[in-house]
Structure formats: C-alpha cells, structure tokens
Amino acid sequence: MFFYHVLFPLAISKGFVYHSERELDLGTRVLVDFKGVERVGVVWSLADSVDYETKPILEVFDNRPILDQEFLESLKFFSFYYMTHEGLFLKSALPKKVFEIKETIDFSPLKPHFVLSQEHAFDLTDEQERAIKSIKLDEFKVHLLFGVTGSGKTEVYLRIIEELLKLGKKSVVLVPEIALTPQYIKVFSDRFSKEAISIIHSRLTKKEKYENWLKFIRGETSILIGTRSAIFVSFENVGLVVVDEENDESYKQDNQPLYNAKDIAIYRAKKKEIPVILSSATPSLESLHKAVTGKFNLIRLTKRVGSVELPEIRFVKLEEGKFLSNETVYAINQTLDRHETVAVLINRRGYARYLVCEKCGYVFRCPNCSVSLVYHKESASLKCHWCDSVFDIPKTCPRCGSFDLADRGVGSQKIEEELKKIFPNAKIQRFDRDVTSKKGEFERIINDLHNGKIDILVGTQMLSKGHDVSKIGLVVITDFESLFSIPDFRAFEKGVSLIIQTAGRSGRKTRGSVIIQTLTPSTHLSEFIKNHDYYGFFDEEIKTREMFNYPPFCRLIRVVSSSVKAEKSLKLIEDVYRVVKDRFTVVGPSRCPVFKIRNKFRHHLIIKTNAVLKAIDFLNREIGRRDGIYFDVDPISFF
Ligand code: ADP
Ligand code: ZN
Ligand code: ZN
C-alpha cells in the first residue's frame, strides 16, 4: 500500500492523505473522494502511513504526470518563498479545466506546425549581431536587453527563437497584459506562421486557455506568448524564456499568491539551464544593477534602427488652473495639420478626482474605503477605484444641504472634454480601463490607431505599451507631478520609465516630439528625461537607494494586517512586530497609506534583509499563516 498527499487548487497546504494499491508518480492527476464529492487533485508528495483510515485514490488519469519533477519542486519552493498555501500555487499553475476533466487527457506529443522562411527582410545591425552572439543557447544566464525604443530588441529574440525552432526547442515569451495586441502577435505569426503559436492571456475564455495550453504542452505549437500566468507551463523542451518590458508591474500578481512572473522565470530557467532574456528600454533598477555588477549579462542597443532620431522632449510650464498650456494646444494643432496622431497621457481615469461642497468643504468619500470617490461624468456617478462601488451623484451636500457641489482635479474624461472643445473636428478617442472594459474595445482602438482612424488618443498608462505605432507624431504628458505622487520608494523610477516609454511611442517613422506639462520645469529629473538618458537616471537614483538602504541593496518583505476593527488590525501587526523587531531592520508598523479598503482597516510593516531566504524561513516558522496577516515578498506596491 502506498500513501500520498493529494492537493487541490484551494487555500490549503500539503493536501490530504489517500492510499493507492500501486505506486504513483508525483505530479499525477487523480480522482478522489473529498468530503463526499469526487474531486480532481494532484499527487503532491509521499505520505507516511497514518493511524487513521484513509480513502483510496479512485482513478489515475493521463498517460504521464501533469507536473514533472522540476515543475512540482518549483511550485513547492514558490509556496515557501511567497509564504502562501501550496494549493494556491497549484491553482495558478494549471488551467482551471484540468481540475474539471474527469477523464484522461492525451499528452502524447504531436508534430509541430511551423514554416521557417529562409529569407530575412533585412540584415541585423552590428549591435543586434553582437547581442545574439552573446546569448548562448545551452546555458543558464540572465541577459538584460537594454535598448532604446525602436532599437530592434524584438528582432534579437525572434532570431534566437528561430535558432531554437531549428533545434526542435520551444520558447516562452512573457508580455505585459496590455501589450498583447494583435499587432504584436502578427510579428510572430508573420515570422513563424500562426500555427506555431499558443497565446494565453486573461481575456480568453477558460476553454480557449486550456486548448492553447494543451497545444503547447503537446508540442503542437512551439512558441507560447502570454501574460504573467503563462510562466506556469511545463518547461519540458523549452529552450528560452523572454520577459518583454521586464520592468512592467503586471508581472507581479496583485492578489494571492503574490508572485512575480519575472523572478519565477529566472528561477525555473536556472533549473533547466536555459537562457532568460529580460528586455526593456527602461529596465527596473534592480535588473540594471545586477547587469552592471556582472550578475546579469548586459546587452545594450543604443541606436534606433534606421535613421529616425528619438523624439525631442520639451518641458512646458502649466499655468495653475489650466489643463493644457497654449504651447501644447499649438503643438497639437501643428501635428494634426501634418495628419499625424497625438497621444495625450493623463495618469488618472474618471472626470475629476473628487467632488466637494463649496460651502462647507465636505468631500464625498467611499463608505467602504478611506479614499475619496472619483467623479465619472460620463456615467453620471461617483466611483470608488479601490472597491468598485458606484454611487449616484447627490444633488445636495449631505452635511449642510448646499447645492454648491464642485469637482476638483483632472481625469481622462475631463481632458477628453477639453480637447473636444478646442479641436471640434478631430477624431478623439479615450483609452483607459473604463473604455476598454467592454469586450473587444481594446483591440478595436489599437486597430483604429494603426489604421490612422484616430487623431487624438487620450489615455492612461495604457498608452505607454502599444507596439510600434508609427503614426504618433506628438506625445503630451499632461501632468508631470502626478506621475511621482505615490507612496513608494520607486516613485521616480516608475515615473521616469513611464515617460520614456510613452515618449518612445512617438516618431517611429519621422522624428516625433514630446511635451511634458509641469508646474516646476526644472527638477533634477528633467535633464535625464530630455536626453532620454535612462542610464544617467539610474546612476543617480541608485546612489539614493544605497544611501537609504532600499532594493537592490536589500530585499523587502511587507507584512500587512487587516481587520474590520482598526484596533484588531493594529494588534495583529504589533504581534508581528514583536517577533521581528530584534532580528531585522523594520520600517513601521504604521497604517497603510490607504487605511481602509472594503471595510477592512489595514496596517503594515516592512522588513529589510540581506538574507531573504533565511528571513522567509524564520517568518514561516515563527509567524506562519495567521488570519488577518499576509506577506508580500519583494513588494512593488505599498498602498
Ligand atoms: P524594439 O523592440 O526595440 O522597440 P523592434 O524590434 O520592434 O524594436 O524594431 C522596430 C522596428 O524595426 C520593427 O518594425 C522591426 O521590424 C524593424 N527592425 C528591427 N531590426 C531591424 C534591422 N536590423 N533592419 C531593419 N529593420 C529592423
Ligand atoms: Zn456642505
Ligand atoms: Zn471603496
């Protein structure tokens, strides 16, 4: 008799003990009775024989384990590292459908479908040649491909994927959610044929995800392009992982398990001894630091392909109370006259930041969260961007009864309205989460943009990630200061990279320009930005990080407590503080910047450490899983 822990995709660890007459491979999909219901689970680990009566494994599925050894061990490690339930990683790692299918899935390998064109449309630049030569196919190494927008980074990894295809190897390409456009996929399908590619992202149905996943697993397709969850795929016969726009925050999952797909890519590639390419025009300071200090291989592409120069970047002063300066309006006019597209970046969606009573100063706030409600004129409502509650707009102030309600602050809807007034004949399209949440709208807007059907695109961060839109002649950044006003030691890094990425959207065919509206035109950042000098910015910013001991000079673990009672939340975090205070450098405890979310009060503290694995081990042992406490290892957000 053999005993095994069988795990389900739930918030549990280890799983439950079942027995089997015959020996089973770990990682195999099985059917068992769990609390009277037949459930599909995965054989997670060997169990010691137990002194209670166990139930039998009812059925063993598939012609091989769904998780191979590397994958299974990696998942166990990630659960340890991110201090969360193993079952949650199991859930993230496999398509939902595999826990519903109660019959054998055929994993036997199929022949790949692809045609490799013999001819390339162009020769590589010297920099590209050198980049490709420095990437060895059969060894683990992290390569940081740091090149200005339009320098041909994509081409570098396309050629490597091609080499691997010839060797019968597969590739995994991770992209940020909003960069996965039909245009991006077309680049790959033009090169390797559509049938060679599987795509995984959150806008697919459960069935589509499963089918695309299965095709890749069986080797029918050879390239997997996907957003963060695609990193959980069998790495069997995979020869390369690419993380495109490696600094993008969408690689970090913002609910449990709080993993970072980039770090998972590196961990798994190391086990498989294959190369990783991290690509960006604005790499994260952590990655760039590792590259500069020799831990990663630094590959720089310094020139744009062809002769188009990087756009000219100008700072213009924005007069208090205005949304667009005269200079901006003039430049937009000129761009429209040249039949080029204008992209206007506004960091915030909605119409106004908040609604206020002019008589008594009352601000409309979310009853569930400690934030003000955002005024959405289009839907005539007040919305909470934290808990998604929606409220009608009251006619009077609930405190003093006054009718004098005014909106304050700027959102994308207000900028759109302003632009419509100034440019009544222009085709203006807003591009933010409110607009793109309608199915198909995201793709339609990107397509319209490519086909020249949009004169002015007004959008949030989403703008910064379109792929190779050559028609944008002018980029306007409406509010420089707002890009830096987040409670985060990475605020400058995030702001500067957003600007440089957005600027990179302009002038792909002819030289474009960028206008940055600001209240304070000469900050220490403006020279770096004007010169597209991300490296210079890095050089300066890294000194501050060192001085204040922030990553990459240490690692962070954020511990967050929450409770419907504020005192309870405070007590929870104080209990944690007592355990950690003598062992680590700790910032806090304090209230979280957003103190209440969905009716739960929140406190946090941040642990700084240079021995992160030891720290995690300690926390797992001394604190473990407690109600009302969660850990965020390598956090990227501090709200
Ligand atoms: P990046 O990813 O660095 O922004 P891309 O790889 O998308 O840049 O390249 C930008 C454009 O230049 C693409 O249209 C691509 O096909 C083209 N391109 C890339 N490399 C070359 C080259 N060596 N010669 C000519 N065109 C190139
Ligand atoms: Zn009032
Ligand atoms: Zn709310």
XYZ file of C-alpha atoms and ligand atoms in Angstrom:
668
model
C 0.000 0.000 0.000
C 1.246 3.489 -0.860
C 0.188 6.714 0.843
C 0.150 10.103 -0.843
C -0.845 13.665 -0.096
C -3.307 14.748 -2.768
C -3.586 18.511 -3.239
C -6.494 20.542 -4.613
C -6.424 24.057 -6.071
C -7.614 25.626 -2.811
C -6.178 27.719 0.006
C -4.626 24.682 1.680
C -1.118 23.333 2.004
C 0.180 19.782 1.582
C -3.211 18.281 0.818
C -4.899 15.191 2.257
C -3.692 11.617 2.614
C -5.098 8.910 0.317
C -3.875 5.415 -0.430
C -3.190 3.532 -3.612
C -2.546 -0.134 -4.365
C 0.162 0.725 -6.826
C 2.994 3.183 -6.790
C 2.225 6.516 -8.480
C 4.399 9.241 -9.927
C 4.272 12.514 -8.032
C 2.520 15.193 -10.078
C -0.102 12.794 -11.445
C -3.716 13.883 -11.792
C -6.089 11.679 -9.809
C -9.703 11.418 -8.723
C -10.526 11.119 -5.024
C -13.464 11.467 -2.707
C -13.148 14.700 -0.754
C -15.870 15.293 1.828
C -18.339 13.236 -0.162
C -17.574 14.873 -3.506
C -15.419 13.388 -6.245
C -12.651 15.845 -6.912
C -9.680 16.028 -9.233
C -6.413 16.605 -7.418
C -2.711 16.163 -7.954
C -0.455 13.665 -6.186
C 1.650 16.182 -4.297
C 4.004 14.204 -2.067
C 4.618 10.895 -0.362
C 2.882 10.499 2.979
C 3.894 8.421 5.961
C 1.375 5.743 6.753
C -1.213 7.228 9.065
C -3.065 5.839 12.027
C -6.497 6.757 10.711
C -8.390 5.107 7.933
C -7.590 6.660 4.562
C -9.698 6.666 1.434
C -8.447 5.178 -1.814
C -7.388 7.081 -4.892
C -10.335 6.298 -7.144
C -8.821 6.865 -10.522
C -5.451 7.731 -12.029
C -5.630 9.929 -15.112
C -3.433 10.719 -18.096
C -0.508 8.921 -19.648
C 2.014 10.905 -17.637
C 2.161 13.305 -14.666
C 0.701 16.724 -15.379
C 3.524 18.234 -13.296
C 7.021 16.989 -13.960
C 9.648 16.949 -11.264
C 11.081 20.394 -11.957
C 7.630 21.965 -12.036
C 6.455 20.265 -8.872
C 9.578 21.177 -6.937
C 9.404 24.745 -8.209
C 5.801 25.119 -7.067
C 6.723 23.870 -3.617
C 9.559 26.343 -3.475
C 7.339 29.254 -4.593
C 4.815 28.447 -1.867
C 7.631 28.603 0.652
C 9.127 31.756 -0.856
C 5.910 33.717 -1.206
C 4.653 32.325 2.099
C 1.328 31.164 0.854
C -0.666 27.957 0.500
C 0.651 25.345 -1.883
C -2.872 24.832 -3.192
C -2.990 28.438 -4.363
C 0.125 27.890 -6.449
C -1.342 24.691 -7.831
C -4.383 26.749 -8.803
C -2.257 29.399 -10.521
C -0.128 26.820 -12.265
C -2.703 24.881 -14.238
C -5.714 25.804 -16.343
C -8.983 25.564 -14.396
C -10.276 22.974 -16.784
C -7.769 20.294 -15.795
C -9.491 20.109 -12.414
C -12.850 19.616 -14.106
C -11.955 16.992 -16.684
C -12.615 13.632 -15.083
C -11.060 11.532 -17.803
C -7.654 11.022 -19.312
C -6.088 13.938 -21.166
C -3.917 12.883 -24.048
C -0.484 14.425 -23.583
C 1.282 12.380 -26.232
C 3.499 14.584 -28.351
C 2.312 15.918 -31.674
C 4.295 17.198 -34.590
C 4.983 20.924 -34.504
C 3.462 23.124 -37.186
C 5.669 25.813 -38.490
C 7.396 27.044 -41.577
C 10.596 28.935 -41.311
C 11.095 31.428 -44.045
C 14.633 31.149 -45.336
C 14.914 34.807 -46.171
C 15.010 37.688 -43.755
C 13.649 41.018 -44.843
C 16.678 42.867 -43.503
C 20.176 42.393 -42.162
C 20.853 42.743 -38.493
C 22.591 45.828 -37.216
C 26.021 45.385 -35.688
C 24.563 45.840 -32.234
C 21.961 43.167 -32.895
C 24.613 40.770 -34.240
C 26.684 41.236 -31.130
C 23.647 40.798 -28.888
C 22.739 37.487 -30.485
C 26.296 36.196 -30.344
C 26.487 36.878 -26.625
C 23.484 34.679 -25.862
C 24.463 31.028 -25.518
C 21.589 28.661 -26.066
C 22.583 25.870 -23.749
C 23.446 27.638 -20.547
C 21.565 29.435 -17.839
C 22.239 33.133 -17.883
C 20.028 36.168 -17.463
C 20.558 38.584 -20.338
C 19.326 42.113 -19.881
C 18.500 43.503 -23.302
C 18.527 47.210 -22.607
C 17.797 49.181 -25.751
C 16.025 52.388 -26.620
C 12.518 52.068 -28.056
C 12.725 51.001 -31.683
C 16.264 49.666 -31.435
C 15.231 46.219 -32.635
C 15.067 44.328 -29.357
C 12.218 42.161 -30.589
C 14.242 41.155 -33.608
C 17.019 39.909 -31.343
C 14.844 37.383 -29.613
C 12.926 36.481 -32.777
C 16.206 35.270 -34.260
C 17.040 33.263 -31.163
C 13.599 31.675 -31.123
C 14.203 30.772 -34.743
C 17.513 29.106 -33.904
C 15.782 27.123 -31.197
C 12.969 26.051 -33.515
C 15.562 24.604 -35.853
C 16.853 22.589 -32.901
C 13.333 21.416 -32.102
C 13.108 23.567 -28.975
C 10.236 25.653 -27.683
C 10.205 29.225 -26.353
C 8.114 31.085 -23.787
C 7.586 34.827 -24.267
C 6.024 36.827 -21.445
C 4.468 40.187 -22.199
C 2.579 42.734 -20.095
C -1.196 42.335 -20.275
C -1.853 45.470 -22.277
C 0.989 44.946 -24.715
C -0.500 41.750 -26.042
C -2.103 43.258 -29.109
C -2.971 41.675 -32.456
C -0.045 43.662 -33.897
C 2.383 42.065 -31.503
C 1.121 38.594 -32.316
C 1.299 39.368 -36.009
C 5.043 39.967 -35.770
C 5.414 36.396 -34.542
C 2.902 34.786 -36.845
C 4.392 36.505 -39.888
C 7.739 35.085 -38.975
C 6.788 31.594 -37.802
C 3.192 31.053 -39.007
C 0.142 31.281 -36.824
C 0.013 27.555 -36.141
C 3.344 27.686 -34.327
C 1.995 29.948 -31.589
C -0.106 29.490 -28.472
C -1.441 32.564 -26.733
C -2.518 32.858 -23.120
C -3.964 35.978 -21.519
C -6.768 36.966 -19.203
C -9.234 37.982 -21.898
C -9.517 34.393 -23.153
C -12.268 32.004 -22.069
C -11.492 29.059 -19.830
C -11.796 26.732 -22.832
C -9.517 28.803 -25.071
C -6.880 28.979 -22.355
C -6.974 25.236 -21.882
C -6.771 24.462 -25.582
C -3.868 26.827 -26.182
C -2.077 25.449 -23.159
C -2.582 21.847 -24.266
C -1.287 22.534 -27.773
C 1.908 23.926 -26.335
C 2.292 21.080 -23.830
C 1.900 18.516 -26.584
C 4.398 20.319 -28.769
C 1.900 21.120 -31.488
C 2.868 24.744 -31.059
C 6.402 25.793 -30.269
C 6.050 29.346 -29.016
C 3.955 30.391 -26.062
C 3.185 34.096 -25.862
C 1.394 35.011 -22.717
C 0.874 37.300 -19.779
C 2.191 36.539 -16.302
C 0.341 33.269 -15.672
C 1.931 31.758 -18.791
C 5.111 31.296 -16.790
C 3.360 28.287 -15.230
C 3.693 25.934 -18.116
C 5.675 22.761 -18.409
C 9.261 23.714 -19.231
C 9.883 20.392 -20.910
C 11.849 21.036 -24.088
C 11.700 24.799 -23.544
C 14.937 26.453 -24.604
C 14.347 30.134 -23.858
C 12.253 32.445 -21.730
C 11.778 36.057 -22.758
C 10.332 38.660 -20.413
C 9.427 41.617 -22.590
C 9.158 45.073 -20.949
C 10.675 43.431 -17.915
C 10.052 46.421 -15.656
C 6.294 46.177 -16.143
C 4.335 45.928 -12.926
C 1.806 43.493 -14.335
C 4.317 40.664 -13.862
C 3.566 40.882 -10.177
C 0.237 39.356 -9.278
C -1.749 41.691 -7.042
C -3.776 39.047 -5.236
C -2.742 35.761 -3.619
C -0.354 34.247 -4.447
C 1.648 37.466 -4.743
C 4.272 36.093 -7.108
C 6.403 37.863 -9.678
C 6.487 36.035 -13.019
C 9.857 37.547 -13.871
C 11.504 36.038 -10.806
C 9.757 32.748 -11.422
C 11.084 32.772 -14.983
C 14.625 33.182 -13.714
C 14.254 30.509 -11.046
C 12.873 27.931 -13.465
C 15.318 28.764 -16.251
C 18.173 28.185 -13.836
C 16.888 24.729 -13.005
C 16.528 23.920 -16.688
C 19.868 25.520 -17.578
C 18.433 27.703 -20.307
C 18.847 31.422 -21.031
C 16.462 34.183 -19.996
C 16.166 37.443 -21.889
C 14.809 40.429 -19.978
C 14.039 43.164 -22.444
C 13.253 46.836 -21.867
C 14.017 50.403 -22.812
C 13.710 51.227 -19.127
C 14.782 48.204 -17.101
C 13.996 48.027 -13.422
C 16.768 49.434 -11.267
C 17.189 46.029 -9.675
C 17.824 44.311 -13.009
C 20.050 47.055 -14.304
C 22.085 46.990 -11.124
C 22.549 43.230 -11.465
C 23.629 43.721 -15.060
C 26.075 46.468 -14.236
C 27.603 44.458 -11.423
C 28.006 41.389 -13.608
C 25.276 39.104 -12.264
C 23.322 39.502 -15.498
C 24.768 39.855 -18.980
C 24.201 43.453 -20.058
C 23.355 43.876 -23.737
C 22.854 47.423 -24.889
C 21.223 48.587 -28.096
C 21.957 52.266 -28.203
C 20.675 53.239 -31.641
C 17.270 53.189 -33.196
C 17.017 51.017 -36.290
C 17.099 53.195 -39.397
C 17.789 56.865 -39.191
C 14.826 58.141 -37.180
C 16.069 60.030 -34.156
C 14.490 59.746 -30.749
C 11.790 62.354 -30.201
C 12.553 65.801 -28.917
C 11.312 66.223 -25.360
C 10.281 69.638 -24.038
C 9.057 70.734 -20.639
C 6.443 73.476 -20.655
C 5.057 75.325 -17.695
C 1.429 74.739 -16.958
C -0.364 77.697 -15.501
C -2.272 76.913 -12.331
C -5.875 76.005 -13.070
C -5.328 75.070 -16.733
C -5.336 71.580 -18.227
C -3.487 72.338 -21.447
C -0.951 75.109 -21.960
C -1.061 77.368 -25.016
C 2.138 75.777 -26.248
C 0.576 72.342 -26.034
C -2.510 73.419 -27.953
C -0.321 74.986 -30.628
C 1.768 71.825 -30.984
C -1.333 69.622 -31.188
C -2.665 71.847 -33.974
C 0.530 71.529 -35.947
C 0.633 67.762 -35.543
C -2.961 67.420 -36.704
C -2.133 69.598 -39.732
C 0.569 67.098 -40.643
C -2.039 64.305 -40.378
C -0.218 62.639 -37.536
C -1.717 61.271 -34.372
C -1.416 62.919 -30.966
C -1.272 60.821 -27.808
C -2.203 62.547 -24.568
C -1.222 60.827 -21.330
C -3.262 61.548 -18.245
C -2.445 59.442 -15.263
C -5.971 59.181 -13.905
C -9.242 57.925 -15.203
C -12.613 59.422 -14.460
C -13.587 63.066 -14.858
C -12.452 64.637 -11.622
C -10.547 63.345 -8.642
C -13.324 64.232 -6.229
C -16.480 66.166 -5.566
C -16.536 68.781 -2.823
C -19.160 71.013 -1.207
C -18.050 74.574 -1.803
C -19.878 75.820 1.236
C -18.679 73.513 3.993
C -15.789 71.657 2.372
C -17.394 68.218 2.644
C -15.656 65.693 0.352
C -17.580 62.679 -0.937
C -15.741 59.613 0.251
C -16.240 55.893 -0.181
C -18.095 54.423 2.787
C -16.033 51.206 2.471
C -12.578 52.655 1.869
C -10.592 55.595 3.143
C -10.387 57.345 -0.219
C -12.438 59.997 -1.985
C -14.855 58.939 -4.684
C -13.906 59.711 -8.261
C -16.396 61.712 -10.268
C -17.322 59.996 -13.554
C -19.261 62.465 -15.623
C -19.902 60.060 -18.496
C -21.854 57.617 -16.354
C -23.037 60.398 -14.011
C -21.730 58.588 -10.980
C -19.223 58.580 -8.168
C -16.962 55.552 -8.223
C -14.519 54.058 -5.802
C -11.432 52.900 -7.683
C -10.494 50.613 -4.788
C -13.653 48.614 -4.169
C -15.503 49.400 -7.411
C -18.608 50.682 -5.608
C -20.748 53.061 -7.655
C -22.987 55.809 -6.268
C -25.426 58.271 -7.798
C -24.382 61.888 -7.666
C -26.259 63.609 -4.860
C -27.891 66.947 -5.611
C -27.043 68.436 -2.259
C -24.341 68.232 0.340
C -25.271 65.605 2.946
C -23.723 67.744 5.662
C -25.008 71.277 5.065
C -27.621 70.834 2.350
C -25.928 73.227 -0.039
C -26.383 72.785 -3.802
C -22.882 74.145 -4.437
C -21.030 70.972 -5.369
C -17.833 71.328 -7.377
C -15.406 68.860 -8.902
C -11.679 69.087 -8.343
C -8.686 67.545 -10.065
C -8.334 66.151 -13.547
C -9.082 62.762 -15.046
C -9.061 61.388 -18.573
C -12.711 62.289 -19.199
C -12.129 65.933 -18.401
C -9.113 66.149 -20.696
C -11.139 64.474 -23.432
C -13.936 67.014 -22.957
C -11.465 69.895 -23.030
C -9.846 68.600 -26.223
C -13.235 68.211 -27.884
C -13.939 71.867 -27.185
C -10.631 73.039 -28.613
C -10.497 70.617 -31.558
C -14.128 70.053 -32.529
C -13.231 68.401 -35.848
C -10.651 65.967 -34.565
C -11.440 62.300 -34.034
C -10.765 61.896 -30.339
C -10.627 58.515 -28.621
C -10.297 57.885 -24.935
C -8.221 54.849 -23.916
C -8.498 53.832 -20.282
C -9.867 50.997 -18.188
C -13.402 52.401 -18.278
C -13.473 52.335 -22.087
C -11.577 49.103 -22.643
C -13.501 47.035 -20.122
C -16.084 46.474 -22.873
C -15.211 43.295 -24.756
C -13.364 43.928 -27.997
C -12.873 47.657 -27.408
C -9.198 47.356 -26.544
C -8.449 45.596 -29.838
C -10.672 47.959 -31.812
C -8.905 51.063 -30.510
C -5.437 49.643 -31.184
C -6.566 48.716 -34.696
C -8.085 52.137 -35.339
C -4.868 53.700 -34.183
C -2.862 51.589 -36.608
C -5.210 52.395 -39.432
C -4.963 56.125 -38.850
C -8.580 56.474 -37.733
C -7.712 58.380 -34.576
C -6.436 61.957 -34.433
C -6.073 62.316 -30.695
C -5.781 59.421 -28.284
C -6.328 60.327 -24.626
C -5.242 57.613 -22.284
C -3.810 56.455 -19.013
C -0.665 54.311 -18.591
C -2.151 52.004 -21.190
C -0.688 54.361 -23.767
C 2.850 53.549 -22.865
C 2.750 49.963 -24.092
C 1.365 49.942 -27.628
C 3.669 48.249 -30.052
C 5.372 50.178 -32.795
C 2.665 52.700 -33.651
C 4.472 54.685 -36.271
C 1.808 57.317 -36.751
C 2.109 59.060 -33.412
C 3.826 62.378 -34.048
C 3.326 64.050 -30.695
C 3.010 62.779 -27.149
C 1.656 65.102 -24.455
C 2.173 64.293 -20.799
C -0.415 66.446 -19.099
C 0.720 66.396 -15.515
C 4.347 65.636 -14.716
C 3.963 65.929 -10.955
C 1.113 63.438 -10.724
C 3.415 60.707 -12.032
C 5.530 60.929 -8.917
C 2.924 61.306 -6.227
C 2.760 57.734 -4.972
C 3.866 56.460 -1.555
C 6.693 54.382 -2.931
C 10.482 54.462 -2.898
C 10.284 53.561 -6.598
C 8.189 56.646 -7.442
C 10.947 58.274 -9.524
C 11.809 55.056 -11.279
C 8.207 54.390 -12.185
C 7.586 57.973 -13.301
C 10.701 58.301 -15.415
C 10.229 54.968 -17.106
C 6.589 55.745 -17.866
C 7.636 58.996 -19.535
C 10.446 57.433 -21.550
C 8.233 54.525 -22.619
C 5.411 56.818 -23.620
C 7.805 59.127 -25.426
C 9.065 56.093 -27.321
C 5.636 55.734 -28.915
C 6.204 58.840 -30.960
C 8.196 59.355 -34.084
C 8.838 55.843 -35.285
C 8.749 56.912 -38.942
C 9.690 60.590 -38.763
C 11.078 62.378 -35.749
C 8.379 62.979 -33.190
C 8.157 65.231 -30.221
C 7.042 65.100 -26.625
C 5.640 67.861 -24.450
C 5.660 67.464 -20.698
C 3.436 69.896 -18.838
C 4.667 70.757 -15.397
C 4.332 73.274 -12.606
C 8.063 73.075 -11.865
C 10.009 72.845 -15.145
C 13.468 72.352 -13.698
C 13.660 69.304 -11.483
C 16.758 67.143 -11.243
C 14.943 64.661 -13.468
C 14.343 66.926 -16.448
C 17.838 66.678 -17.935
C 17.790 62.886 -17.897
C 14.374 62.840 -19.452
C 15.187 65.404 -22.151
C 18.246 63.372 -23.142
C 16.420 60.020 -22.984
C 19.183 59.200 -20.561
C 17.755 56.355 -18.554
C 21.211 55.130 -17.716
C 22.136 58.523 -16.276
C 18.989 58.479 -14.215
C 19.892 55.004 -12.979
C 23.380 56.122 -11.996
C 21.993 58.885 -9.852
C 18.991 57.106 -8.414
C 20.998 54.046 -7.404
C 23.034 56.241 -5.050
C 19.889 57.243 -3.205
C 18.844 53.633 -2.941
C 22.192 52.766 -1.444
C 22.132 55.670 0.951
C 18.697 54.792 2.324
C 19.211 51.042 2.026
C 16.444 50.105 -0.385
C 16.461 47.463 -3.132
C 18.651 46.455 -4.864
C 20.780 46.931 -1.730
C 18.445 44.863 0.394
C 15.322 42.799 -0.057
C 11.923 43.751 1.307
C 9.168 41.718 2.872
C 5.991 43.628 3.547
C 3.677 42.302 6.228
C 0.092 43.553 6.123
C -2.608 43.082 8.742
C -6.272 43.746 8.221
C -9.476 43.547 10.193
C -12.934 45.077 10.285
C -11.836 46.584 13.586
C -8.977 49.062 13.462
C -7.711 48.082 16.939
C -7.648 44.423 15.963
C -5.591 45.179 12.867
C -3.179 47.226 14.965
C -2.850 44.415 17.495
C -2.148 41.873 14.741
C 0.687 43.938 13.294
C 2.097 44.704 16.737
C 2.243 40.978 17.452
C 4.265 40.504 14.290
C 6.454 43.473 15.146
C 7.384 41.955 18.494
C 8.590 38.811 16.751
C 10.684 40.559 14.098
C 11.932 43.762 15.676
C 15.159 42.445 17.182
C 16.094 40.345 14.206
C 15.622 42.668 11.244
C 15.642 46.280 10.228
C 11.959 47.140 10.254
C 10.115 50.157 8.873
C 6.861 50.677 10.736
C 4.472 49.400 11.853
C 2.099 52.069 10.621
C -1.246 52.487 8.961
C -1.233 51.587 5.272
C -1.449 54.658 3.009
C -4.969 53.525 2.127
C -6.046 52.739 5.656
C -9.388 51.132 4.893
C -10.275 49.026 1.847
C -13.586 47.172 1.504
C -14.387 47.902 5.142
C -11.163 46.435 6.427
C -8.635 48.517 8.306
C -5.020 47.864 7.424
C -1.581 48.237 8.976
C 1.769 47.210 7.646
C 5.440 46.947 8.381
C 8.355 46.427 6.064
C 11.266 44.122 6.814
C 14.627 44.842 5.207
C 17.010 41.950 4.863
C 20.092 40.802 3.031
C 19.369 37.139 3.635
C 15.893 36.808 2.238
C 15.660 33.003 2.310
C 16.673 32.883 5.945
C 14.195 35.632 6.739
C 11.407 33.779 4.958
C 12.280 30.596 6.774
C 12.151 32.450 10.072
C 8.813 34.088 9.282
C 7.320 30.809 8.058
C 8.307 29.185 11.341
C 7.638 31.967 13.828
C 4.537 33.526 12.304
C 3.269 31.190 9.611
C -0.220 31.540 8.230
C -2.324 33.665 10.527
C -5.790 35.013 9.935
C -5.664 38.690 9.079
C -1.980 38.659 8.137
C -0.400 38.326 4.761
C 3.145 38.625 3.454
C 4.292 40.324 0.299
C 7.816 39.242 -0.606
C 9.580 41.673 -2.970
C 6.605 44.059 -2.936
C 6.167 46.593 -5.703
C 3.200 48.455 -4.256
C 2.776 49.936 -0.809
C -0.802 51.225 -0.725
P 12.058 47.461 -30.066
O 11.523 46.129 -29.628
O 13.461 47.707 -29.615
O 11.179 48.630 -29.752
P 11.581 46.358 -32.661
O 12.331 45.083 -32.558
O 10.113 46.331 -32.564
O 12.177 47.431 -31.642
O 12.031 47.024 -34.033
C 11.448 48.206 -34.502
C 11.196 48.083 -35.988
O 12.433 47.972 -36.719
C 10.389 46.879 -36.375
O 9.477 47.259 -37.385
C 11.404 45.893 -36.906
O 10.853 45.030 -37.877
C 12.441 46.793 -37.519
N 13.794 46.244 -37.477
C 14.358 45.562 -36.454
N 15.626 45.251 -36.732
C 15.893 45.755 -37.974
C 17.048 45.770 -38.841
N 18.195 45.198 -38.472
N 16.924 46.392 -40.024
C 15.776 46.961 -40.392
N 14.662 46.987 -39.645
C 14.713 46.396 -38.446
Zn -21.706 71.201 2.575
Zn -14.345 51.841 -1.839
